[in-house]
XYZ file of C-alpha atoms in Angstrom:
664
model
C -11.326 -17.069 13.873
C -10.462 -14.435 11.318
C -10.843 -15.353 7.648
C -8.341 -13.295 5.704
C -9.493 -14.226 2.224
C -13.001 -15.324 1.521
C -16.440 -14.830 0.101
C -17.218 -11.869 2.360
C -14.260 -9.898 1.018
C -15.131 -10.869 -2.549
C -18.737 -9.748 -2.069
C -17.719 -6.360 -0.723
C -15.314 -6.057 -3.637
C -18.061 -6.757 -6.171
C -20.467 -4.293 -4.579
C -17.822 -1.591 -4.431
C -16.878 -2.054 -8.070
C -20.409 -2.026 -9.379
C -20.950 1.301 -7.661
C -18.143 2.838 -9.704
C -19.605 6.284 -10.236
C -17.478 8.749 -8.311
C -17.722 11.874 -10.423
C -15.150 14.409 -11.543
C -14.886 18.130 -11.190
C -17.105 20.273 -13.415
C -14.348 22.844 -14.067
C -12.384 20.113 -15.850
C -15.228 19.393 -18.290
C -15.314 22.179 -20.814
C -17.014 20.669 -23.831
C -18.907 17.601 -24.972
C -19.721 15.539 -27.996
C -21.810 12.420 -28.505
C -20.187 9.358 -30.023
C -21.607 5.983 -30.958
C -20.346 2.909 -29.200
C -18.311 0.809 -31.603
C -16.071 -2.237 -31.274
C -12.851 -1.421 -29.507
C -10.067 -0.230 -31.790
C -6.915 -2.295 -31.540
C -4.140 0.224 -31.663
C -0.446 -0.147 -32.210
C 2.008 0.442 -29.435
C 2.412 4.062 -30.472
C 5.067 6.377 -29.123
C 6.078 5.323 -25.656
C 6.282 8.734 -24.085
C 5.848 10.400 -20.751
C 4.411 13.816 -21.606
C 6.777 13.808 -24.600
C 9.835 13.992 -22.345
C 13.061 12.725 -23.910
C 15.023 10.309 -21.796
C 17.590 7.574 -22.111
C 15.073 5.337 -20.369
C 12.652 5.868 -23.236
C 15.163 5.318 -26.012
C 16.696 2.220 -24.446
C 13.474 0.508 -23.399
C 12.427 -2.630 -25.281
C 8.984 -2.706 -26.924
C 6.356 -3.268 -24.236
C 4.608 -6.619 -23.896
C 0.801 -6.779 -23.848
C 0.697 -2.997 -23.578
C -0.284 -0.330 -26.074
C -0.481 3.448 -26.109
C -3.033 5.509 -27.981
C -2.134 7.412 -31.153
C -4.800 10.100 -30.842
C -7.697 11.234 -28.684
C -10.271 9.665 -31.025
C -8.861 6.220 -30.341
C -8.898 6.891 -26.601
C -12.486 8.144 -26.698
C -13.696 5.153 -28.717
C -11.863 2.780 -26.389
C -13.565 4.163 -23.301
C -16.935 4.333 -25.022
C -16.765 0.677 -26.002
C -15.918 -0.271 -22.443
C -18.943 1.640 -21.178
C -21.348 -0.415 -23.266
C -21.965 -3.231 -20.817
C -22.394 -0.836 -17.918
C -25.116 1.061 -19.713
C -26.784 -2.104 -21.031
C -26.845 -3.748 -17.646
C -27.967 -0.858 -15.490
C -29.928 1.427 -17.819
C -31.483 -0.464 -20.766
C -33.853 2.452 -21.450
C -30.925 4.625 -22.532
C -30.444 2.723 -25.802
C -31.583 4.218 -29.065
C -34.037 2.532 -31.410
C -31.315 0.487 -33.061
C -30.130 -0.934 -29.756
C -26.897 1.054 -29.874
C -25.760 2.839 -26.763
C -24.655 6.431 -26.977
C -22.018 7.778 -24.649
C -21.227 11.410 -24.043
C -17.475 11.988 -23.994
C -16.363 15.100 -22.162
C -13.343 16.794 -23.676
C -10.951 19.191 -22.026
C -8.911 22.129 -23.150
C -5.206 21.517 -22.716
C -2.924 23.931 -20.980
C 0.186 23.519 -18.933
C 2.390 25.438 -16.602
C 5.727 24.343 -15.192
C 7.489 26.049 -12.350
C 11.018 25.393 -11.197
C 12.739 26.465 -8.019
C 16.385 26.418 -7.178
C 17.651 24.475 -4.201
C 19.571 26.241 -1.454
C 21.983 24.144 0.556
C 21.255 23.969 4.265
C 23.870 24.660 6.880
C 25.597 21.561 8.181
C 24.942 20.259 11.667
C 26.087 17.329 13.758
C 23.437 14.674 13.183
C 23.258 11.671 15.533
C 22.299 8.201 14.351
C 18.553 7.774 13.914
C 15.932 5.335 12.652
C 14.036 6.150 9.487
C 10.801 4.738 8.133
C 10.634 0.947 8.131
C 10.453 0.241 4.378
C 10.153 -2.879 2.258
C 12.913 -2.087 -0.270
C 16.212 -0.500 0.725
C 16.652 2.819 -1.062
C 12.926 3.210 -1.787
C 11.224 5.284 0.891
C 7.518 5.062 1.713
C 5.356 8.037 2.681
C 4.210 8.098 6.283
C 2.688 10.524 8.751
C 5.998 10.865 10.625
C 9.444 11.571 9.143
C 12.808 12.636 10.559
C 16.203 13.752 9.284
C 17.830 13.134 12.669
C 17.525 16.756 13.768
C 13.884 17.522 13.018
C 10.637 15.579 13.117
C 7.801 16.195 10.669
C 4.405 15.049 11.971
C 1.217 14.899 9.920
C -1.873 14.845 12.114
C -5.166 14.775 10.174
C -5.245 18.322 8.764
C -1.807 19.726 9.588
C 1.911 19.085 9.299
C 4.006 20.185 12.263
C 7.758 20.691 11.923
C 9.652 20.159 15.181
C 13.217 20.995 16.150
C 13.780 17.611 17.781
C 17.456 17.198 18.618
C 18.879 17.868 21.104
C 15.718 17.109 23.096
C 16.498 19.716 25.748
C 15.709 22.410 23.172
C 12.904 20.595 21.354
C 10.171 22.934 20.120
C 7.786 23.504 17.230
C 9.361 25.377 14.320
C 6.204 25.822 12.217
C 2.856 24.294 11.317
C 1.163 23.938 7.939
C -2.630 23.744 8.229
C -5.165 22.230 5.827
C -8.614 22.970 7.315
C -11.312 20.403 6.522
C -8.826 18.318 4.528
C -6.751 15.229 5.273
C -3.008 14.734 5.044
C -2.412 11.191 3.783
C 1.362 11.140 4.010
C 4.566 13.131 3.808
C 8.082 12.757 2.409
C 11.211 14.760 3.091
C 14.481 15.480 1.272
C 17.201 18.071 1.907
C 15.393 21.419 2.229
C 12.183 19.861 0.910
C 8.858 18.600 2.262
C 6.264 16.855 0.102
C 2.705 16.631 1.426
C 0.148 14.221 -0.047
C -3.166 15.854 0.776
C -6.774 14.853 0.131
C -9.557 17.392 -0.182
C -13.213 16.926 -0.991
C -15.260 19.586 -2.728
C -17.553 18.451 -5.528
C -15.167 15.516 -5.974
C -12.147 13.990 -4.273
C -8.795 15.558 -5.142
C -5.285 14.430 -4.309
C -2.819 17.300 -4.034
C 0.947 16.786 -4.209
C 2.367 19.834 -2.443
C 6.103 20.497 -2.493
C 7.599 22.971 -0.005
C 10.995 24.598 0.251
C 12.010 24.103 3.895
C 15.313 25.936 3.795
C 13.790 28.107 6.508
C 11.851 25.703 8.699
C 9.996 28.511 10.392
C 8.409 29.551 7.089
C 8.111 26.766 4.469
C 7.398 28.064 0.951
C 5.084 26.268 -1.479
C 6.973 25.463 -4.680
C 4.618 23.171 -6.571
C 1.007 22.013 -6.437
C 0.035 19.090 -8.674
C -3.603 18.068 -8.284
C -5.560 15.101 -9.633
C -9.242 14.316 -9.186
C -9.344 10.737 -7.961
C -8.315 8.342 -5.217
C -4.858 7.908 -3.712
C -3.356 4.426 -3.930
C 0.220 4.801 -2.683
C 3.563 6.486 -3.383
C 7.316 6.003 -3.111
C 10.393 8.233 -2.973
C 13.443 7.106 -4.935
C 16.562 8.967 -6.117
C 15.071 12.373 -5.365
C 11.699 11.820 -7.066
C 8.296 11.177 -5.535
C 6.217 8.693 -7.526
C 2.527 8.807 -6.600
C -0.172 6.407 -7.826
C -3.601 8.035 -8.116
C -6.685 6.573 -9.758
C -9.093 8.756 -11.693
C -12.383 7.257 -12.985
C -12.531 6.959 -16.783
C -16.284 7.591 -16.883
C -19.067 8.855 -14.673
C -22.822 8.396 -14.528
C -25.113 11.150 -15.737
C -28.898 11.582 -15.673
C -30.963 8.542 -16.736
C -27.906 6.347 -16.750
C -26.054 8.118 -19.530
C -22.346 7.577 -19.228
C -19.858 10.395 -19.498
C -16.388 9.341 -20.506
C -13.698 11.491 -18.948
C -10.273 12.299 -20.300
C -7.275 12.030 -17.935
C -6.544 15.437 -16.469
C -3.785 16.841 -14.258
C -3.825 20.312 -12.718
C -0.498 21.945 -12.004
C -0.431 25.250 -10.140
C -4.088 25.897 -11.139
C -3.468 25.183 -14.874
C -5.182 22.034 -16.148
C -4.008 19.819 -18.984
C -5.153 16.597 -20.609
C -2.562 13.857 -20.854
C -1.221 13.244 -24.333
C -2.644 10.052 -25.946
C 0.863 8.607 -26.133
C 1.014 8.856 -22.334
C -2.156 6.793 -21.862
C -1.654 3.026 -22.005
C -3.931 0.001 -22.119
C -3.398 -3.734 -21.674
C -4.626 -6.791 -23.566
C -7.300 -7.157 -20.890
C -9.091 -4.158 -22.329
C -12.293 -4.663 -20.359
C -10.590 -3.599 -17.115
C -10.614 0.110 -17.762
C -12.772 1.719 -15.120
C -9.852 3.891 -13.973
C -6.958 5.886 -15.281
C -4.185 4.732 -13.006
C -1.952 7.806 -12.962
C 1.731 7.555 -12.133
C 2.835 11.067 -11.195
C 6.522 11.834 -10.688
C 7.579 14.942 -8.796
C 11.159 16.139 -8.498
C 11.930 16.906 -4.871
C 14.581 19.367 -6.059
C 12.904 21.379 -8.817
C 9.225 20.521 -8.480
C 9.029 19.286 -12.079
C 6.003 17.047 -12.580
C 5.436 14.323 -15.183
C 2.418 12.027 -15.497
C 1.527 8.901 -17.444
C -1.568 6.737 -17.128
C -2.697 3.177 -17.793
C -6.314 2.049 -18.001
C -6.961 -0.519 -15.265
C -9.399 -1.720 -12.656
C -9.364 -0.514 -9.068
C -6.044 -0.998 -7.282
C -4.975 -0.768 -3.667
C -1.448 -2.197 -3.699
C 1.841 -1.342 -5.346
C 5.388 -2.640 -5.165
C 8.345 -0.482 -6.130
C 11.898 -1.685 -6.650
C 14.843 0.603 -7.342
C 13.953 0.640 -11.050
C 10.358 -0.580 -11.536
C 6.860 0.248 -10.329
C 4.357 -2.616 -10.165
C 0.645 -1.897 -9.737
C -1.744 -4.779 -9.091
C -5.517 -4.986 -9.185
C -8.103 -7.738 -8.859
C -10.025 -9.219 -11.769
C -13.398 -10.746 -10.923
C -14.875 -12.687 -13.889
C -18.502 -11.926 -14.647
C -21.005 -12.505 -17.422
C -22.227 -9.427 -19.225
C -25.857 -8.791 -20.073
C -25.238 -9.617 -23.731
C -23.621 -12.956 -22.901
C -20.109 -11.771 -23.625
C -17.677 -12.623 -20.817
C -16.931 -9.482 -18.902
C -16.086 -8.470 -15.364
C -17.279 -6.402 -12.472
C -15.898 -3.217 -14.009
C -18.150 -3.550 -17.063
C -21.198 -3.972 -14.879
C -21.914 -7.575 -15.904
C -23.837 -10.195 -14.023
C -21.938 -12.282 -11.490
C -21.189 -15.739 -12.848
C -21.336 -18.892 -10.729
C -17.541 -19.283 -10.814
C -16.896 -15.646 -9.939
C -14.899 -16.321 -6.787
C -12.881 -19.273 -8.036
C -11.854 -17.339 -11.123
C -10.633 -14.242 -9.328
C -7.190 -13.258 -10.588
C -4.607 -10.556 -9.987
C -3.561 -8.344 -12.880
C -0.176 -6.617 -12.818
C 1.494 -3.927 -14.854
C 5.150 -2.953 -14.700
C 6.504 0.502 -15.419
C 10.219 1.279 -15.468
C 11.322 4.583 -13.960
C 14.461 6.735 -13.920
C 14.999 10.390 -13.051
C 11.289 11.098 -12.982
C 10.484 9.455 -16.325
C 8.076 6.501 -16.208
C 7.526 4.039 -19.075
C 4.912 1.265 -18.997
C 6.602 -1.909 -20.230
C 4.599 -5.044 -19.454
C 1.341 -6.464 -18.195
C 0.553 -9.893 -16.816
C -1.789 -11.907 -14.651
C -1.669 -14.593 -11.949
C -4.440 -16.660 -10.325
C -5.728 -15.622 -6.923
C -5.405 -12.463 -4.877
C -2.556 -11.015 -2.840
C -2.492 -10.227 0.876
C -0.502 -6.979 0.815
C 2.615 -5.373 -0.680
C 4.868 -7.989 0.927
C 3.245 -10.582 -1.336
C 5.221 -8.935 -4.152
C 8.952 -8.825 -4.793
C 11.480 -8.213 -7.575
C 14.757 -10.107 -7.533
C 17.476 -10.556 -10.179
C 15.168 -9.667 -13.061
C 12.254 -11.802 -11.836
C 9.018 -10.902 -10.105
C 7.620 -13.093 -7.309
C 3.959 -13.103 -6.265
C 2.248 -15.001 -3.434
C -1.525 -15.405 -3.794
C -4.507 -17.112 -2.202
C -7.375 -18.529 -4.222
C -10.396 -20.759 -4.059
C -9.623 -24.176 -5.480
C -10.927 -27.702 -5.864
C -8.433 -30.230 -4.537
C -9.287 -33.941 -4.559
C -12.842 -32.977 -5.498
C -13.151 -30.812 -2.390
C -13.777 -27.053 -2.579
C -11.212 -25.285 -0.439
C -8.682 -22.466 -0.409
C -5.127 -22.723 -1.647
C -1.934 -20.689 -1.527
C 0.502 -20.340 -4.423
C 3.747 -18.574 -5.289
C 4.443 -17.551 -8.886
C 7.671 -16.447 -10.562
C 7.349 -14.128 -13.579
C 10.000 -12.733 -15.896
C 10.443 -9.057 -16.764
C 7.678 -9.392 -19.379
C 5.422 -10.686 -16.589
C 5.172 -14.085 -18.276
C 5.020 -17.155 -16.058
C 8.378 -18.826 -15.403
C 7.531 -21.210 -12.569
C 5.235 -21.720 -9.601
C 4.597 -23.626 -6.399
C 0.909 -24.399 -6.022
C -1.261 -25.696 -3.197
C 1.259 -24.814 -0.503
C -1.250 -25.146 2.320
C -4.704 -26.290 1.163
C -7.472 -25.065 3.442
C -5.307 -22.418 5.090
C -4.938 -18.694 4.513
C -1.819 -16.612 4.015
C -1.148 -14.368 7.008
C 2.311 -13.021 6.172
C 4.851 -13.074 3.336
C 8.428 -11.838 3.084
C 10.964 -12.325 0.301
C 14.622 -11.892 1.245
C 17.215 -12.491 -1.457
C 16.921 -16.005 -2.850
C 14.556 -17.127 -0.094
C 10.896 -16.511 0.581
C 8.895 -16.920 3.781
C 5.156 -17.641 3.795
C 3.053 -17.918 6.949
C -0.259 -19.737 6.623
C -2.706 -20.430 9.437
C -5.820 -22.378 10.248
C -5.176 -24.086 13.569
C -1.379 -24.010 13.734
C 1.166 -21.734 12.068
C 3.372 -23.296 9.408
C 6.279 -21.013 8.499
C 7.302 -22.138 5.006
C 10.790 -21.408 3.705
C 11.050 -21.401 -0.095
C 14.328 -21.451 -2.012
C 14.598 -19.427 -5.221
C 18.184 -20.410 -5.967
C 16.780 -21.704 -9.247
C 14.030 -19.351 -10.364
C 12.734 -21.895 -12.843
C 12.314 -24.465 -10.092
C 11.582 -22.970 -6.641
C 11.295 -25.515 -3.855
C 9.902 -25.574 -0.309
C 12.835 -26.220 1.995
C 11.042 -26.460 5.329
C 7.770 -25.913 7.154
C 7.991 -25.075 10.853
C 4.710 -25.670 12.714
C 3.775 -24.067 16.019
C 0.823 -22.536 17.822
C 0.077 -18.965 16.879
C 0.964 -17.100 13.715
C 2.835 -14.047 12.420
C 1.169 -11.111 10.684
C 4.446 -9.362 9.916
C 7.941 -10.715 9.259
C 11.047 -8.560 9.748
C 14.408 -9.827 8.447
C 17.277 -9.297 10.897
C 21.031 -9.567 10.334
C 22.709 -12.963 10.647
C 19.917 -15.064 9.151
C 17.270 -14.245 11.739
C 13.607 -13.471 11.214
C 11.323 -11.699 13.681
C 7.614 -12.415 13.498
C 4.884 -10.307 15.100
C 1.443 -11.828 15.414
C -0.838 -13.567 17.892
C -0.509 -16.517 20.193
C -3.348 -19.012 19.782
C -4.927 -22.067 21.342
C -6.569 -24.729 19.138
C -10.307 -25.131 19.593
C -11.582 -28.481 20.768
C -14.694 -28.503 18.586
C -13.355 -27.700 15.121
C -10.448 -26.905 12.826
C -9.830 -23.398 14.111
C -8.069 -21.590 16.930
C -8.732 -18.784 19.389
C -6.495 -15.726 19.349
C -4.695 -14.907 22.578
C -2.105 -12.229 23.357
C 0.416 -10.486 21.119
C 3.280 -12.803 20.191
C 6.812 -12.000 19.047
C 8.783 -14.941 17.619
C 12.477 -15.008 16.759
C 13.415 -17.563 14.113
C 16.811 -18.723 12.985
C 17.009 -19.656 9.302
C 19.894 -21.989 8.533
C 21.806 -22.314 5.269
C 19.913 -25.473 4.324
C 16.570 -23.700 4.698
C 15.540 -25.309 7.962
C 14.206 -23.050 10.700
C 13.747 -23.075 14.429
C 12.032 -20.725 16.862
C 14.761 -19.748 19.298
C 12.718 -17.303 21.376
C 9.206 -15.995 21.830
C 7.617 -13.276 23.936
C 3.856 -13.070 24.588
C 2.230 -9.841 25.742
C -1.137 -9.652 27.468
C -4.300 -11.650 27.011
C -6.868 -11.930 24.274
C -7.600 -8.450 22.913
C -4.008 -7.186 23.053
C -3.279 -5.364 19.797
C -0.582 -3.433 17.959
C -0.717 -1.336 14.775
C 2.478 -3.176 13.756
C 0.333 -6.250 13.059
C -1.152 -4.608 9.969
C 1.067 -1.570 9.383
C 4.798 -2.180 8.992
C 5.405 1.570 9.281
C 4.583 1.268 12.989
C 7.564 -1.067 13.477
C 10.921 0.455 14.507
C 14.225 -1.397 14.409
C 17.638 0.033 15.282
C 20.346 -2.394 14.089
C 23.096 -0.424 15.844
C 21.473 -1.153 19.213
C 19.558 -4.374 18.377
C 16.469 -2.563 19.623
C 12.917 -3.124 18.398
C 10.034 -0.821 19.344
C 6.332 -1.435 18.736
C 3.207 0.351 20.010
C 0.941 -1.939 22.049
C -2.564 -1.792 23.483
C -2.330 -4.189 26.419
C -5.424 -6.176 27.443
C -5.582 -8.280 30.588
C -8.196 -10.594 32.063
C -8.971 -9.629 35.639
C -8.945 -12.200 38.385
C -7.880 -15.809 38.023
C -10.475 -16.897 35.479
C -9.038 -17.092 31.946
C -11.786 -19.044 30.164
C -15.507 -18.565 29.772
C -18.322 -21.010 30.613
C -17.949 -22.716 27.221
C -14.203 -23.106 27.590
C -13.191 -20.365 25.175
C -10.575 -17.761 26.230
C -11.932 -14.540 27.680
C -11.141 -11.132 26.244
C -9.096 -8.927 28.532
C -9.813 -5.319 29.437
C -7.561 -2.603 27.965
C -5.259 -1.495 30.781
C -2.262 0.173 29.086
C -1.233 1.801 25.817
C 2.325 2.702 24.977
C 5.574 1.794 23.270
C 7.360 -1.442 24.229
C 11.122 -1.541 23.760
C 12.834 -4.899 23.220
C 16.397 -6.005 22.730
C 16.406 -8.633 19.985
C 19.587 -10.556 19.193
C 20.803 -14.118 18.763
C 20.148 -14.881 22.417
C 16.470 -14.025 22.258
C 13.881 -11.316 22.971
C 14.182 -9.249 26.145
C 11.830 -6.463 27.249
C 13.930 -3.410 28.161
C 11.110 -1.093 29.147
C 7.991 0.726 28.052
C 6.699 4.278 27.934
C 3.236 5.787 27.749
C 1.881 9.268 27.191
C -1.038 8.651 29.557
C -0.983 9.545 33.238
C -3.491 6.764 33.858
C -4.797 4.935 30.829
C -7.889 3.450 32.494
C -9.097 6.743 33.970
C -7.848 9.317 31.475
C -10.545 11.063 29.393
C -7.930 12.004 26.773
C -8.138 9.787 23.705
C -5.475 11.281 21.448
C -2.400 10.046 23.309
C -2.233 6.572 21.804
C 1.336 6.133 20.544
C 1.323 5.030 16.904
C 4.868 5.872 15.710
C 8.307 5.760 17.327
C 11.736 7.109 16.373
C 15.150 6.590 17.929
C 17.544 9.542 17.670
C 20.849 9.064 19.419
C 20.107 7.661 22.861
C 16.534 8.939 22.971
C 13.169 7.429 22.112
C 10.640 9.762 20.479
C 7.034 8.559 20.701
C 4.330 10.191 18.586
C 0.582 10.318 19.166
C -2.054 12.624 17.712
C -1.667 14.853 20.751
C 2.054 15.118 21.411
C 5.628 14.091 20.791
C 7.312 12.745 23.904
C 11.064 12.213 24.361
C 12.320 9.490 26.709
C 15.792 8.399 27.705
C 16.730 4.938 26.464
C 18.879 4.539 29.589
C 16.026 4.544 32.112
C 12.926 5.516 30.029
C 12.404 8.697 32.018
C 10.638 11.566 30.259
C 13.012 14.215 28.936
C 10.621 16.496 27.020
C 7.082 16.732 25.644
C 5.873 18.824 22.715
C 2.129 19.326 22.366
C 0.859 19.125 18.789
C -1.655 21.711 17.589
C -5.299 20.715 17.529
C -6.690 20.497 13.985
C -10.025 19.622 12.433
């Protein structure tokens, strides 16, 4: 039985955070001075700027809640130095001076900037058929992926290259050009008219995230317009109203010899010219201890290439949610006890307290955005930890969060699942607690004034929550069945499609065995009650799909009521389905490909499947696993690391194949 939220994950989290030293690039560090650690300076809110850019968003924004910006670099340096104290005390006590005061070396940078702009040339018009785009969480807010299409072309990122393909009509499909990034890794791409943005990671003496913008007016020869580079780790990004917003985390200090800590100023490099962010563009929250990273929000105009960056000091993040007007970044807070007895956290290098797990919370900050300008406006906190981005949602000026946490209920230590409603200041408005004690959240989806939460231990309750009254959300129904859903896809007409696993309850405990891949179609009625009107189970135990954990692998065409998911099919040979102890046997992988279903009010029907393998069991080729699918017109395009294959939706015959270049 999988345990989605537990001590193991918390332990890995603690270990990862304690080992926070990642290092920054030497060319960025041009001078140094030694400062004495002092109590943190409480600053005023300061000018709420984004690289001093004027904007109506800035002038109309209300004063931020629980958020401040620095007035000068001295305040920023002292702030980081104070935060470093517990780290140095805990790990390197010999580095203190005779008075017991830690010294921290703060590296300063010279500031320079360079801004390039490029004009946009309109592309010639062409007859574009209907096509499926990236499966996103919020309508109008695109998510970077390794495959994109405009209905006529397909852009495919494969490890260290981006290949541009003339895709439609399929009879003339061919590669137009390839951009190569030797010994690097393409993390995602975005497209806009005559533009291609590449999010690229390279590792030299540190890890760098490059935001590369290309003019693709001539697809055979894309031209680099802009290169914004940040030393740090990529979190996520979104594309909205012609601007790419990327979240990148840069460590705020690094370890030196003998445990000396080097504070680092936030630096962005644009077209080889480096600059330090203005203090007014660096924000902090009331929870000042959580400042191991500069969480950079970089906006990039897909038209001109103009770049703007702000930063907020936070802990390590891995999840964001972006509405059409706000960016929410969340990170975990693990309470700890510092070496000097002052309550701290994992980011300050303190000792783990006995209630570390039960006290784990999620911290959130909200930044409003418009036309490339980003303004940090609020910070808040909720108990527990989230599952993924679908645990977060903005609706009618409120923010909803579903979390799991350790809890004591009726004097019994267990797990619990909660849903919290926050206002625009990220203050608590209402909550539903202890939804399913002892169970773990497997899937969440918020749709309008309703929310859906799947929990699982031995059976799958699908909870429907009404948010008609945000100050008093209520559970309307709980549908129980075998199996569970990992991903929930809203469909027109009040339907909900779940993708997960079928299960069978164990006879010797409160757990279940996973079986094959399960698709469930639910009808949600106006009173909040639900029923499963259809289900489809694929394969035996061991059958998998990337759509279980990656919603970008899910394709839905509402014009055809067609759903496509990649599947690795496992089957148990012979007639024996259980082992000697009565548990279900794992099947052997026998097929990998894309399964095409018609999903409507009458149920789920398999229309057909396609594979890029001649014979999956015998083929030595391992780069033909289909991981993305696109529908253009009446054709299905399946993408693997090795090729793009075009199949007819009428009979699933192969129409064309395009081999992708081999990259390292």
